[in-house]
Coordinates of C-alpha atoms in Angstrom, one line a residue:
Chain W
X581 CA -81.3 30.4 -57.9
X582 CA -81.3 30.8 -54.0
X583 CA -85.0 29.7 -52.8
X584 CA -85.4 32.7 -51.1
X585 CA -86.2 34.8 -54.2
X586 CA -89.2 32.1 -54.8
X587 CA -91.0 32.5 -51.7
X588 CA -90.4 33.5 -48.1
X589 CA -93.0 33.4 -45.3
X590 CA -92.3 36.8 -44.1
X591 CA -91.9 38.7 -47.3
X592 CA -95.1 37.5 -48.0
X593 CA -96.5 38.3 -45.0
X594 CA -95.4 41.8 -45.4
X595 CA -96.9 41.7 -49.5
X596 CA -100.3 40.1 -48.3
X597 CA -100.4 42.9 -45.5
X598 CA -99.2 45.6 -47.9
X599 CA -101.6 44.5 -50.5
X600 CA -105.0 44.3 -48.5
X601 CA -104.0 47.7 -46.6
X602 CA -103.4 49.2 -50.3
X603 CA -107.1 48.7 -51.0
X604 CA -108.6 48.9 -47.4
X605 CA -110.5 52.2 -48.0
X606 CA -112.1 51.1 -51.1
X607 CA -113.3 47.9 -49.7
X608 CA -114.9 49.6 -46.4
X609 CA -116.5 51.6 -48.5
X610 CA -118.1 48.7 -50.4
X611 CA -118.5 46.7 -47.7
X612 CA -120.8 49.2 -46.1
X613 CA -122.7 50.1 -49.0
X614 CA -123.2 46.5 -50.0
X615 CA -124.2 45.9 -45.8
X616 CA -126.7 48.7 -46.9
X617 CA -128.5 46.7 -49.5
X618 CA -128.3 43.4 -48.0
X619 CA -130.3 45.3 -45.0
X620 CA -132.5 46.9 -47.0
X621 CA -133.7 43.6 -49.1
X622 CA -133.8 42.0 -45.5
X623 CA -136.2 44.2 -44.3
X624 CA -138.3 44.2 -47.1
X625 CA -138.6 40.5 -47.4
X626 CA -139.4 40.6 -43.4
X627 CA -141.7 42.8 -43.9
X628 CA -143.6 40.7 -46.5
X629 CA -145.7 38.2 -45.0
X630 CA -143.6 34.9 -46.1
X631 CA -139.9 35.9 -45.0
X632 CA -137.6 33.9 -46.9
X633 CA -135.9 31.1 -46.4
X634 CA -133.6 31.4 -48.9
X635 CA -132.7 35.0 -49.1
X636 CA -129.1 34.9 -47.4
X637 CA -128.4 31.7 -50.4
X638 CA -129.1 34.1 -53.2
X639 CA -127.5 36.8 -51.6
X640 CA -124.5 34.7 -50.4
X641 CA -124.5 33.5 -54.8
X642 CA -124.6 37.0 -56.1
X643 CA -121.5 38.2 -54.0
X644 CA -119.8 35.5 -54.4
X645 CA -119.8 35.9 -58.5
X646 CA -121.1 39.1 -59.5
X647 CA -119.0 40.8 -56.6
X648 CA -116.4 38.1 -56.3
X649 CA -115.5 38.0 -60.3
X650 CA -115.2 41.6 -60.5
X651 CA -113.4 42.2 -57.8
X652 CA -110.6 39.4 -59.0
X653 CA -110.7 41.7 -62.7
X654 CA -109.3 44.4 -61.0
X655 CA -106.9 42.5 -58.7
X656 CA -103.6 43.4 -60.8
X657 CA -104.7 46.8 -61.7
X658 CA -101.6 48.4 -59.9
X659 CA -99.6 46.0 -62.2
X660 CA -101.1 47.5 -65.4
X661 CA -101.5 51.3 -64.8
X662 CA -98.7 53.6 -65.7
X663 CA -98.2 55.1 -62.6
X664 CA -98.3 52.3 -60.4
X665 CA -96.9 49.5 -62.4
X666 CA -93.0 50.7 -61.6
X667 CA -93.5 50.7 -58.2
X668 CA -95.2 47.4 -58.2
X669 CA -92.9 45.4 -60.3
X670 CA -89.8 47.0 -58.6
X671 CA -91.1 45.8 -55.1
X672 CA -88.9 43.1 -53.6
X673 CA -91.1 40.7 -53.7
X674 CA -90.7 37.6 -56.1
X675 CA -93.3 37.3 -59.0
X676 CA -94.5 34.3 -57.1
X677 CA -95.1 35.9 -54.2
X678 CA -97.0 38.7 -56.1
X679 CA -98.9 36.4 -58.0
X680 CA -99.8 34.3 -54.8
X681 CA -100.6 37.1 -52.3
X682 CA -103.2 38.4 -55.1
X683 CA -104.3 35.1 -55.7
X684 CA -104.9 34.4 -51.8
X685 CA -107.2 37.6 -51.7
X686 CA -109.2 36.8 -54.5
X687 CA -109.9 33.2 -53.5
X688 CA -110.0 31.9 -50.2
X689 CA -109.6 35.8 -48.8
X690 CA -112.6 37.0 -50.8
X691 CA -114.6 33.7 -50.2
X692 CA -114.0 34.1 -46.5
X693 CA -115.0 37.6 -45.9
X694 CA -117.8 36.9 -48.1
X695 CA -119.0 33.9 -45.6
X696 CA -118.1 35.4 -42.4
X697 CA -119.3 39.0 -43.0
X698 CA -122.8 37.6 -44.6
X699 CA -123.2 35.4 -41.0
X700 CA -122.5 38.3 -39.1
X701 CA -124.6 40.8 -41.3
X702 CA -127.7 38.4 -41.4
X703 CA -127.2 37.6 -37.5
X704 CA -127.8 41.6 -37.1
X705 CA -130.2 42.2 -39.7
X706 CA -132.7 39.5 -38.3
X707 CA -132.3 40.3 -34.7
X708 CA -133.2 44.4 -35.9
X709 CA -136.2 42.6 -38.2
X710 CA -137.2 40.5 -35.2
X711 CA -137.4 43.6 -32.9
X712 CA -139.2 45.2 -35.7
X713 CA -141.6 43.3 -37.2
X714 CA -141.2 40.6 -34.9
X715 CA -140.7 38.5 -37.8
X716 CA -137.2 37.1 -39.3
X717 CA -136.0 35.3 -42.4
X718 CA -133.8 32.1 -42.2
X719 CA -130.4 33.3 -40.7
X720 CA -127.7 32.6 -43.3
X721 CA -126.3 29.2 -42.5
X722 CA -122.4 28.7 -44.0
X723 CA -122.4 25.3 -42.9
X724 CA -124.2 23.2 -45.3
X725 CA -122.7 21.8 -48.4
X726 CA -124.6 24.0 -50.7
X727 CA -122.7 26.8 -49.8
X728 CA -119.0 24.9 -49.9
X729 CA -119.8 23.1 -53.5
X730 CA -120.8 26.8 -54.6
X731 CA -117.7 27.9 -53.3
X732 CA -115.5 25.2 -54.8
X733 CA -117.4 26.4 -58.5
X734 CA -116.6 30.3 -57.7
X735 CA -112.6 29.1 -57.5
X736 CA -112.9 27.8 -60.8
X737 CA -114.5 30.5 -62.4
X738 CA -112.5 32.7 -60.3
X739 CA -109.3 31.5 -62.0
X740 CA -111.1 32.4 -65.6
X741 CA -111.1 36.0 -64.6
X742 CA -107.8 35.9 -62.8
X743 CA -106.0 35.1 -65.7
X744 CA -107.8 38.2 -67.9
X745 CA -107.1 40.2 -64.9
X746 CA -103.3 39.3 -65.6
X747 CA -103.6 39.6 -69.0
X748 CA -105.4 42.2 -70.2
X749 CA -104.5 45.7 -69.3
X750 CA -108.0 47.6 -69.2
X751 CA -111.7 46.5 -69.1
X752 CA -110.8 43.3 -67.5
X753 CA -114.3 41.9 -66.8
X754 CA -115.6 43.1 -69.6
X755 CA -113.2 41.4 -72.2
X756 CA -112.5 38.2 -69.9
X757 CA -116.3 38.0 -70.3
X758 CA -116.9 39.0 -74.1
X759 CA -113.4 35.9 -74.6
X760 CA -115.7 33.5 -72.4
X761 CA -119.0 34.1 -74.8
X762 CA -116.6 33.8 -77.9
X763 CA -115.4 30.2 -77.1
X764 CA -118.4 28.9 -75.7
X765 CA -119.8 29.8 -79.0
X766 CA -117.0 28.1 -80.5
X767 CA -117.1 25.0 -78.9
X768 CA -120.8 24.9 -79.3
X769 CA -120.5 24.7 -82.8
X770 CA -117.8 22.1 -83.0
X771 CA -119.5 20.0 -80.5
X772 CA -122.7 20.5 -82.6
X773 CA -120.5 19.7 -86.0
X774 CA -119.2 16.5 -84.6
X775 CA -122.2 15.3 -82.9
X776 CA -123.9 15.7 -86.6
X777 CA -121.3 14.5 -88.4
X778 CA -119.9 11.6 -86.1
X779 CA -123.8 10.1 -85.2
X780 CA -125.3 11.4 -88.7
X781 CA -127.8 8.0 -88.7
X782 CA -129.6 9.8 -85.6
X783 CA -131.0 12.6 -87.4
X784 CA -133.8 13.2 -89.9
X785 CA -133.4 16.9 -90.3
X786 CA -130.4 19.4 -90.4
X787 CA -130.5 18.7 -86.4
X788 CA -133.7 17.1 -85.7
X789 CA -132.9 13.9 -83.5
X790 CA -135.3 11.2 -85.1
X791 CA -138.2 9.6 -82.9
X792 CA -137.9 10.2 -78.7
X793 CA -136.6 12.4 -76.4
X794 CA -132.9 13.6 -77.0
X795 CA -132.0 12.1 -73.3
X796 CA -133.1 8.8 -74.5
X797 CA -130.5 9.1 -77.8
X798 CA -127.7 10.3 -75.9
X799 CA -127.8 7.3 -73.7
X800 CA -127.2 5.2 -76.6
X801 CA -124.2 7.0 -77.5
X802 CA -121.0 5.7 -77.3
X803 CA -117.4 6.6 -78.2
X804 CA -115.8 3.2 -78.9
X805 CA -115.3 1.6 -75.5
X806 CA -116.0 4.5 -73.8
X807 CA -119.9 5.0 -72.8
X808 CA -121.2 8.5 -72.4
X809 CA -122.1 8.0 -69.3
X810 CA -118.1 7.3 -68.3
X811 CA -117.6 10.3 -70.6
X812 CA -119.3 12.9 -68.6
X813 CA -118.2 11.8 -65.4
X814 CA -115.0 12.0 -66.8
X815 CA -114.9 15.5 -68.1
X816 CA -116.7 16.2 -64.4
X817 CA -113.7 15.0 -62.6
X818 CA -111.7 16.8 -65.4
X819 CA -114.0 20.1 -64.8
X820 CA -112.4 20.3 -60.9
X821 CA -109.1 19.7 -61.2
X822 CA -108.1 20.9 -64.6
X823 CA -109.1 24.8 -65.6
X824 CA -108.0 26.4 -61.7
X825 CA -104.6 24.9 -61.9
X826 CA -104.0 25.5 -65.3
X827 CA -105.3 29.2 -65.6
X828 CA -103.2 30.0 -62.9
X829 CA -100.4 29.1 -63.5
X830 CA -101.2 30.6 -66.9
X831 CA -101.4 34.2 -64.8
X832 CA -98.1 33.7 -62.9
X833 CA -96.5 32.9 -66.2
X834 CA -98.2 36.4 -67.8
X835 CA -97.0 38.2 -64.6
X836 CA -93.7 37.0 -65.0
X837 CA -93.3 38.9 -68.0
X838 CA -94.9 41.7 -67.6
X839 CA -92.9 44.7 -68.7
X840 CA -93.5 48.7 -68.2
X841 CA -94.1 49.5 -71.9
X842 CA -97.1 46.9 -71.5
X843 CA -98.5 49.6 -68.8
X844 CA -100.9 52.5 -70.1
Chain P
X1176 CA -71.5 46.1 -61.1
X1177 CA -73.3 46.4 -64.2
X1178 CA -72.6 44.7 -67.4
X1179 CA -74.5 45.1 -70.7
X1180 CA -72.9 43.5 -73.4
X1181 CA -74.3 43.6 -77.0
X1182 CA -77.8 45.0 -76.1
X1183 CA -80.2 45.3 -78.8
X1184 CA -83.8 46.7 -77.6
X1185 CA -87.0 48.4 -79.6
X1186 CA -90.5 49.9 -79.3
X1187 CA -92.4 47.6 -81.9
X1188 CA -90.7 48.3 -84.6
X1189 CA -88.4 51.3 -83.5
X1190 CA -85.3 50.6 -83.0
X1191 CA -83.5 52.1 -80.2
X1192 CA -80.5 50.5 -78.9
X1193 CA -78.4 48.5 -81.0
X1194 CA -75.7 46.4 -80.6
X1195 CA -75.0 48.4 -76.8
X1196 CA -72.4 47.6 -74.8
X1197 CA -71.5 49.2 -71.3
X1198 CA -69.5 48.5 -68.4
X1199 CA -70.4 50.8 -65.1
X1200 CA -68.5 50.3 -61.7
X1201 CA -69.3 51.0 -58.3
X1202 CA -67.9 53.9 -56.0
X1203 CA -69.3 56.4 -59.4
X1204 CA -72.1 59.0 -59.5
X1205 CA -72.6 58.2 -63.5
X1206 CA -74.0 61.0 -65.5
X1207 CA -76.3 59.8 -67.8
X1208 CA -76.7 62.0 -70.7
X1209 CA -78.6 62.6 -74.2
X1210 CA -81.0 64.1 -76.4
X1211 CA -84.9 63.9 -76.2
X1212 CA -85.7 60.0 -76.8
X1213 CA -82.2 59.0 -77.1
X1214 CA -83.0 56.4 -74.7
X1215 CA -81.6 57.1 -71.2
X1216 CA -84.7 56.1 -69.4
X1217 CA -85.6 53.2 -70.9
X1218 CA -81.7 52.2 -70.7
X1219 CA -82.2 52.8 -66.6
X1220 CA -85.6 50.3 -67.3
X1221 CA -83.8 48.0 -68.7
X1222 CA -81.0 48.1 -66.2
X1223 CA -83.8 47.9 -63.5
X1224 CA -85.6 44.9 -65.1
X1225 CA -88.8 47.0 -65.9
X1226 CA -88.0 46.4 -69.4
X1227 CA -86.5 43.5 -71.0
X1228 CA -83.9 43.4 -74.1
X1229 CA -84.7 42.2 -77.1
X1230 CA -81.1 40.9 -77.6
X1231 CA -77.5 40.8 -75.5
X1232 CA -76.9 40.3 -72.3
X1233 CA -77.6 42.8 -69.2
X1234 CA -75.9 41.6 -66.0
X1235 CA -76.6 43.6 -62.8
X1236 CA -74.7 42.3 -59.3
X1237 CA -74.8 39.1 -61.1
X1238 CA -78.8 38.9 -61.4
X1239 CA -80.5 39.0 -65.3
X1240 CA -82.4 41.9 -64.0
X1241 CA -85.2 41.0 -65.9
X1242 CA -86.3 38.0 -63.4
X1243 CA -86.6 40.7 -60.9
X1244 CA -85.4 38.5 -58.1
X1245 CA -85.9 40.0 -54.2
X1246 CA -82.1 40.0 -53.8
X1247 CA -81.8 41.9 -57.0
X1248 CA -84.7 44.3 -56.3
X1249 CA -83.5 45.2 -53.1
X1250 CA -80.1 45.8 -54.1
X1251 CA -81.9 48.4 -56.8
X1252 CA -83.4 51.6 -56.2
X1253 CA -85.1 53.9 -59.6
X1254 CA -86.4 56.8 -59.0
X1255 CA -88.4 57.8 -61.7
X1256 CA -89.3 60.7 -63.3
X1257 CA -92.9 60.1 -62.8
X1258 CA -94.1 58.4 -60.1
X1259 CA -97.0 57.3 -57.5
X1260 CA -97.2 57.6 -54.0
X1261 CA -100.4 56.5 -51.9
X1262 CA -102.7 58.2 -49.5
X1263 CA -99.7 57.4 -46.3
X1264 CA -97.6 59.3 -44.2
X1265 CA -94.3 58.8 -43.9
X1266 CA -94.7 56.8 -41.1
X1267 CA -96.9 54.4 -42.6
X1268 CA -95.3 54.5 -45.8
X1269 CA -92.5 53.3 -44.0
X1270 CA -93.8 50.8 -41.9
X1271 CA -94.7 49.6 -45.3
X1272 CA -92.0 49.2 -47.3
X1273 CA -89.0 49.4 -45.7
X1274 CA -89.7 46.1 -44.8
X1275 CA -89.0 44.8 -47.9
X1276 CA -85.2 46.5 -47.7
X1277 CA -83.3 44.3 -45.7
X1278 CA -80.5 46.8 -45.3
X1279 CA -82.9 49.8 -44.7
X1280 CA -81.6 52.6 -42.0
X1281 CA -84.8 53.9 -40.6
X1282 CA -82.3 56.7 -38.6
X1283 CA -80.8 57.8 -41.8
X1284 CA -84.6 57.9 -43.3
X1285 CA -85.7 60.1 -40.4
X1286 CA -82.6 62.5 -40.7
X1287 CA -83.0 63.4 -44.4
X1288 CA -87.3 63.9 -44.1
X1289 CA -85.7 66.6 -41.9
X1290 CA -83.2 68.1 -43.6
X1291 CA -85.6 68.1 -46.2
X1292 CA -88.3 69.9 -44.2
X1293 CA -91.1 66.8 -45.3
X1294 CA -93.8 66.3 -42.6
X1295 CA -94.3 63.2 -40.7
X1296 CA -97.7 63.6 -40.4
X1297 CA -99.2 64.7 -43.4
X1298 CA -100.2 61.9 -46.7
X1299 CA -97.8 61.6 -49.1
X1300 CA -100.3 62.1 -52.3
X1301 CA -100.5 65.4 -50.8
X1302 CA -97.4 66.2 -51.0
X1303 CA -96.3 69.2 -54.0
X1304 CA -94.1 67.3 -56.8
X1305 CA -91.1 68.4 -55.6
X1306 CA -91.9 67.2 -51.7
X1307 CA -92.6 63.8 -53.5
X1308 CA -89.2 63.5 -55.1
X1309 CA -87.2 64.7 -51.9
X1310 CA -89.3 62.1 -50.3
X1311 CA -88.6 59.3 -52.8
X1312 CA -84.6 60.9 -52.2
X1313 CA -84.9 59.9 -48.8
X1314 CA -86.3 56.4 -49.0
X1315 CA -84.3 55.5 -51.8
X1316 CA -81.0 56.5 -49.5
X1317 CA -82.3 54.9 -46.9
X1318 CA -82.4 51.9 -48.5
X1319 CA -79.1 51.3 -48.8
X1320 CA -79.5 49.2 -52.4
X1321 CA -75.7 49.6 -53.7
X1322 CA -77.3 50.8 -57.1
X1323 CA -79.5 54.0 -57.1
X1324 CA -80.9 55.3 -60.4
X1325 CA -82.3 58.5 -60.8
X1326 CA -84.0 60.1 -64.1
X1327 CA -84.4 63.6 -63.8
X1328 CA -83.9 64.4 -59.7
X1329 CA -83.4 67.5 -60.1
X1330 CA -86.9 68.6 -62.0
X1331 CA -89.6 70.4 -60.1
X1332 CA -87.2 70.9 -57.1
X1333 CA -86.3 74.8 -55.7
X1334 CA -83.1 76.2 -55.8
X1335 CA -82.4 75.6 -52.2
X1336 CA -83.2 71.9 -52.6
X1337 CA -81.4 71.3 -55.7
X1338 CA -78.1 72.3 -53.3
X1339 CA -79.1 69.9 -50.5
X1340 CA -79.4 67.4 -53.5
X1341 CA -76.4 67.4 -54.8
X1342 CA -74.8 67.2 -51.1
X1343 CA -77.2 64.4 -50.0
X1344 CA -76.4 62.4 -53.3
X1345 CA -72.4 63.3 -53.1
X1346 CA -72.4 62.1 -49.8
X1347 CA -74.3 58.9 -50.8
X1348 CA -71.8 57.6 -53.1
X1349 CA -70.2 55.5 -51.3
X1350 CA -67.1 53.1 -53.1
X1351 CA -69.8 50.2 -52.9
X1352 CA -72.3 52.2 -54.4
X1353 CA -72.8 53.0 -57.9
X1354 CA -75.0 56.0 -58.9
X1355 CA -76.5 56.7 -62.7
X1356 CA -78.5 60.2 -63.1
X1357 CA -79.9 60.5 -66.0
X1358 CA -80.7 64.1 -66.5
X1359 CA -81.1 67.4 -69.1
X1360 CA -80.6 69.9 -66.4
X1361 CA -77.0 69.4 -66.5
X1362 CA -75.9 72.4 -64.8
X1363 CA -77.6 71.4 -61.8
X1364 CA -74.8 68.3 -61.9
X1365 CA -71.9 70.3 -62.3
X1366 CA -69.2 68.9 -59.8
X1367 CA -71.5 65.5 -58.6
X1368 CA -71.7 63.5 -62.1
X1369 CA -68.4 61.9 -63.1
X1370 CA -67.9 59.5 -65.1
X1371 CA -70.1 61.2 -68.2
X1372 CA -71.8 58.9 -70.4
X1373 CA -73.4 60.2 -73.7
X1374 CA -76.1 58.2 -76.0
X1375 CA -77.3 58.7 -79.0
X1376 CA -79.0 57.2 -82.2
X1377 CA -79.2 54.1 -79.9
X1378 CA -75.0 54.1 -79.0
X1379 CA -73.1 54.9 -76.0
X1380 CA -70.8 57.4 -78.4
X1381 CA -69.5 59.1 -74.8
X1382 CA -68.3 57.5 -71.4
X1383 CA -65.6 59.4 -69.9
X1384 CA -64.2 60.6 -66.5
X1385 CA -64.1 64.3 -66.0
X1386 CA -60.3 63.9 -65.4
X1387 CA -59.9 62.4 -68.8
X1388 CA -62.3 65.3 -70.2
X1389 CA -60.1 68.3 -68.9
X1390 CA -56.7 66.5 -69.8
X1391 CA -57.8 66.0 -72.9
X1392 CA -60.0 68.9 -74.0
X1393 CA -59.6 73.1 -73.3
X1394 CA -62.6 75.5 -73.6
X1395 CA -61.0 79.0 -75.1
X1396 CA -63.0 81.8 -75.3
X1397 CA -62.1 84.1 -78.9
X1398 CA -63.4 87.4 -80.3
X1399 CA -63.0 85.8 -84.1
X1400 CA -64.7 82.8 -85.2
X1401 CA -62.3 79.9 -85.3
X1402 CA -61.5 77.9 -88.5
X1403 CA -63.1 74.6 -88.3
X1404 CA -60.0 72.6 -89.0
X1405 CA -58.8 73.6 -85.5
X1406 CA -61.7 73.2 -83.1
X1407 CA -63.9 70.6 -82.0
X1408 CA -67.0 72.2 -80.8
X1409 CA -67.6 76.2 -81.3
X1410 CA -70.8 78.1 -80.3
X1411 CA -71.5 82.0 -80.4
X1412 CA -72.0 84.0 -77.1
X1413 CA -72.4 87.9 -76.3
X1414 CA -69.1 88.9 -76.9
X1415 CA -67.6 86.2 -79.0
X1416 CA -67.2 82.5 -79.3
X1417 CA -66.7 79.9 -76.7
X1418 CA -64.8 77.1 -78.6
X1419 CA -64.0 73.2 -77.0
X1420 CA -60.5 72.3 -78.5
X1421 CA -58.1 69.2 -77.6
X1422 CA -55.6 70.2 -74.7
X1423 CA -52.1 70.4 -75.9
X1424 CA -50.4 72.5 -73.3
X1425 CA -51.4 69.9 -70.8
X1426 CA -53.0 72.3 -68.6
X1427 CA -57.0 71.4 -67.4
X1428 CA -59.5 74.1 -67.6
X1429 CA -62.7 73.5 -66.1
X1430 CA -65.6 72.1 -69.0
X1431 CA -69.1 72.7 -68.7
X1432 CA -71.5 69.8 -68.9
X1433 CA -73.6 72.0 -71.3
X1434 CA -70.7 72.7 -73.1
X1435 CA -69.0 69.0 -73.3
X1436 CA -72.6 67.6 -73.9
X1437 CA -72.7 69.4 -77.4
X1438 CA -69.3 69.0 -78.4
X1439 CA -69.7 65.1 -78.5
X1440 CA -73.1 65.1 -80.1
X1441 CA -72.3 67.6 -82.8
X1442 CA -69.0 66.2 -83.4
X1443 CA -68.6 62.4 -82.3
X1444 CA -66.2 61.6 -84.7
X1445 CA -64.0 64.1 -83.3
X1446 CA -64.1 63.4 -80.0
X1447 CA -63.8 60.1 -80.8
X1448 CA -60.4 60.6 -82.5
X1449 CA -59.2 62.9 -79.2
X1450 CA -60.1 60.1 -76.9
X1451 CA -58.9 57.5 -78.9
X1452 CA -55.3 58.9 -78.5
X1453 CA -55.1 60.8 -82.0
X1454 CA -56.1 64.6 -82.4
X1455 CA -58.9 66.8 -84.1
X1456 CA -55.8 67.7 -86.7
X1457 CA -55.1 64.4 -87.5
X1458 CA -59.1 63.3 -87.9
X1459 CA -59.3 66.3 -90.4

């Protein structure tokens, strides 16, 4: 296989381009409703006596999930609807290069926009609330580590929805979510089982921990050699470099095969 | 140019090709023919990598169309019979795809939106069904892939356009080119589509040159009905029967696609025998 029909800088210059200008009216049109709101709750909270300091933070969080995780559930749409699908999957592009260019916008494209449009949004918003009320809240700042560490979280929970948004053909957020709530129940209940089971001489009841706080039982846990502390930071270290890489490439795999008869 | 060897290929659990084998060569304008769900469009799919076989081998200008490579997709063009186009004009729709198409000809692109009459200026999604087909034409020409597959060109297009079609696609075959249409409207490919190839019940049971057709098969036209023995095909008109029997005089009369199409689906067996050297006589 010639490397060509992996990747190529300026086919996928000319996907990327394609695919933000394919949805460029749609995301105007959101963009300036959403500018709307964020004005509207900007005022508002100017307006109160106490403008807040945090406002452009929880505003920033919100977009970044709620708008960011819905957005990346409809990111293949074109691959699963009948009538775009063909022209999609016949585009000479490689499945790498379709799976990256979407990948790119829902990530670091999405994240970006969100950061840089906020800044310039709350920059406006506060001088007009200034002139108004003579009063501002804190202008959003994207430079503090808050914001990057949230952003480093959305990626992984970004690649969650990613993959449903490769994989299932219809209600993408809605089903990635409802799979999400079905294992956590799941491991819930084994972790609950095998905590039970495993340190059974720590309980009195069912799953009453005897005597002091749970905190103070955990700590004297231990898995063999292993203490729980090492444990947890363990599965930490574990929690940011394992799920993103491995649910995506899970999605390029799903793209890969993606067939017309799967489109509806 | 295209090589499909042993295919085997189902919806669920219906079968619908089995055990297909093909061989289709470039410098042909194939005519791609069959009954309601016999399969020729998934068969195009399949060829175009949209679907993948459950079984055999399908080998398109050396690429397992089914990895849907760049150099394999660009060599390709389908136009389906159902299709999307988005809220461009020509001009952007150009500027954003014919990128992708290494061998596009943007001058060639510009001189069939005219000779089709398609405005420059106005989106394509507002375009009438048959402007969005003639549009599609033109791009897919334009592209210059060496295999063009079209299912159904010809529905939803005016008389008038159904002409420049056939002269626009007759002077796209090229001998580098290969052409399938897959189509019911096969008077509208009278004198373009040759070879013929007919499907059924999941089998290629037709895949002849027009040549071969009229050397070895002669459409009579009787008063009486024919004895069954004798003919291969008959079917009642106004003032008589038209009847499809093998050529023995070694003259060629012209045979309709219509005609030809029924002939091998009633009677495969038959035609089978005629084109396997023997005759309808000695098949009886």
């Amino acid at each position: 296989m010639k490397t060509n029909n992996i990747i190529s800088l300026r086919r996928f210059l000319y996907l990327l381009k394609r695919d933000i200008l394919n949805n460029i009216n749609t995301t105007l049109i959101v963009f300036g409703a959403v500018t709307a709101v964020i004005y509207l709750i900007s005022a508002l909270t100017a307006y109160d006596r106490a403008p807040s300091d945090y406002l452009y933070f929880t505003i920033f969080t919100n977009l970044l999930f709620a708008g960011g995780l819905i957005a990346t559930s409809l990111v293949f749409k074109e691959m699963h609807k009948k009538e775009t699908a063909q022209n999609y999957l016949l585009l000479p592009a490689s499945n790498f290069e379709k799976f990256f260019s979407r990948l790119i916008i829902s990530t670091a494209g999405f994240a970006a926009v969100t950061l840089v449009g906020l800044t310039i949004i709350s920059y406006l918003s506060e001088g007009i609330n200034t002139l108004i009320f003579n009063r501002h809240n804190q202008i959003f700042n994207p430079f503090t580590k808050k914001i990057w560490v949230l952003m480093a979280h959305y990626f992984i929970a970004q690649s969650v929805f990613f993959l449903g948004a490769a994989y299932f053909r219809k209600h993408n957020f809605i089903k990635t979510i409802n799979i999400i709530f079905i294992l956590q129940i799941l491991v819930t209940t084994i972790t609950a089982l095998f905590v039970r089971i495993v340190y059974f001489d720590l309980f009195e009841g069912f799953f009453r921990i005897e005597n002091t706080s749970l905190l103070i039982q955990l700590e004297k846990l231990s898995l063999g050699a292993v203490s729980l502390t090492g444990l947890l930071n363990t599965l930490k270290v574990l929690y940011w470099i394992i799920p993103a890489p491995l649910f995506w490439t899970i999605a390029y795999f799903r793209i890969k095969e993606v067939e017309v008869k799967n489109a509806i | 140019m295209i090589n499909i060897s042993n295919l085997d290929f189902a919806y669920k659990k219906t079968k619908l090709f089995t055990n297909l084998s093909l061989e289709l060569k470039a410098g042909n304008i194939y005519g791609l023919l069959g009954k309601n769900g016999a399969g020729k469009t998934s068969l195009l799919k399949i060829i175009s990598g949209l679907l993948f076989p459950d079984n055999g081998i399908v080998n398109v200008n050396n690429f397992i169309p089914q990895y849907r490579d760049p150099d394999f997709l660009q060599d390709i063009f389908f136009l389906p019979e159902e299709y999307y186009l988005p809220g461009l004009n020509a001009e952007k729709f150009q500027k954003t795809f014919a990128p992708f198409y290494s061998a596009f000809d943007e001058k060639k692109f510009m001189e069939l939106l005219n000779e089709f009459k398609l405005p420059m200026d106005q989106k394509l999604n507002s375009f009438s069904y048959g402007q969005k087909k003639k549009f599609l034409i033109s791009f897919g020409i334009a592209c210059n892939s060496r295999i063009f597959l079209l299912d159904e060109p010809t529905n939803g297009l005016d008389i008038p356009s159904k002409t420049q079609f056939r002269r626009i696609i007759a002077s796209a075959g090229t001998e580098n080119r290969l052409i399938i249409i897959s189509t019911h409207q096969v008077r509208d490919m009278e004198n373009l589509i040759d070879p013929i190839i007919i499907i059924d019940e999941g089998k290629v049971i037709f895949n002849e040159s027009i040549e071969k057709v009229t050397d070895k098969l002669t459409i009579k036209k009787v008063t009486d009905k024919p004895a069954t023995a004798t003919v291969l095909y008959s079917e009642k008109e106004i003032d008589g029967y038209k009847v499809v029997m093998t050529n023995k005089d070694q003259g060629q009369t012209e045979i309709e696609l219509e005609t030809l199409f029924n002939t091998v689906v009633t009677n495969p067996e038959g035609i089978k025998s005629v084109f396997n050297g023997g005759s309808i006589n000695e098949n009886k």
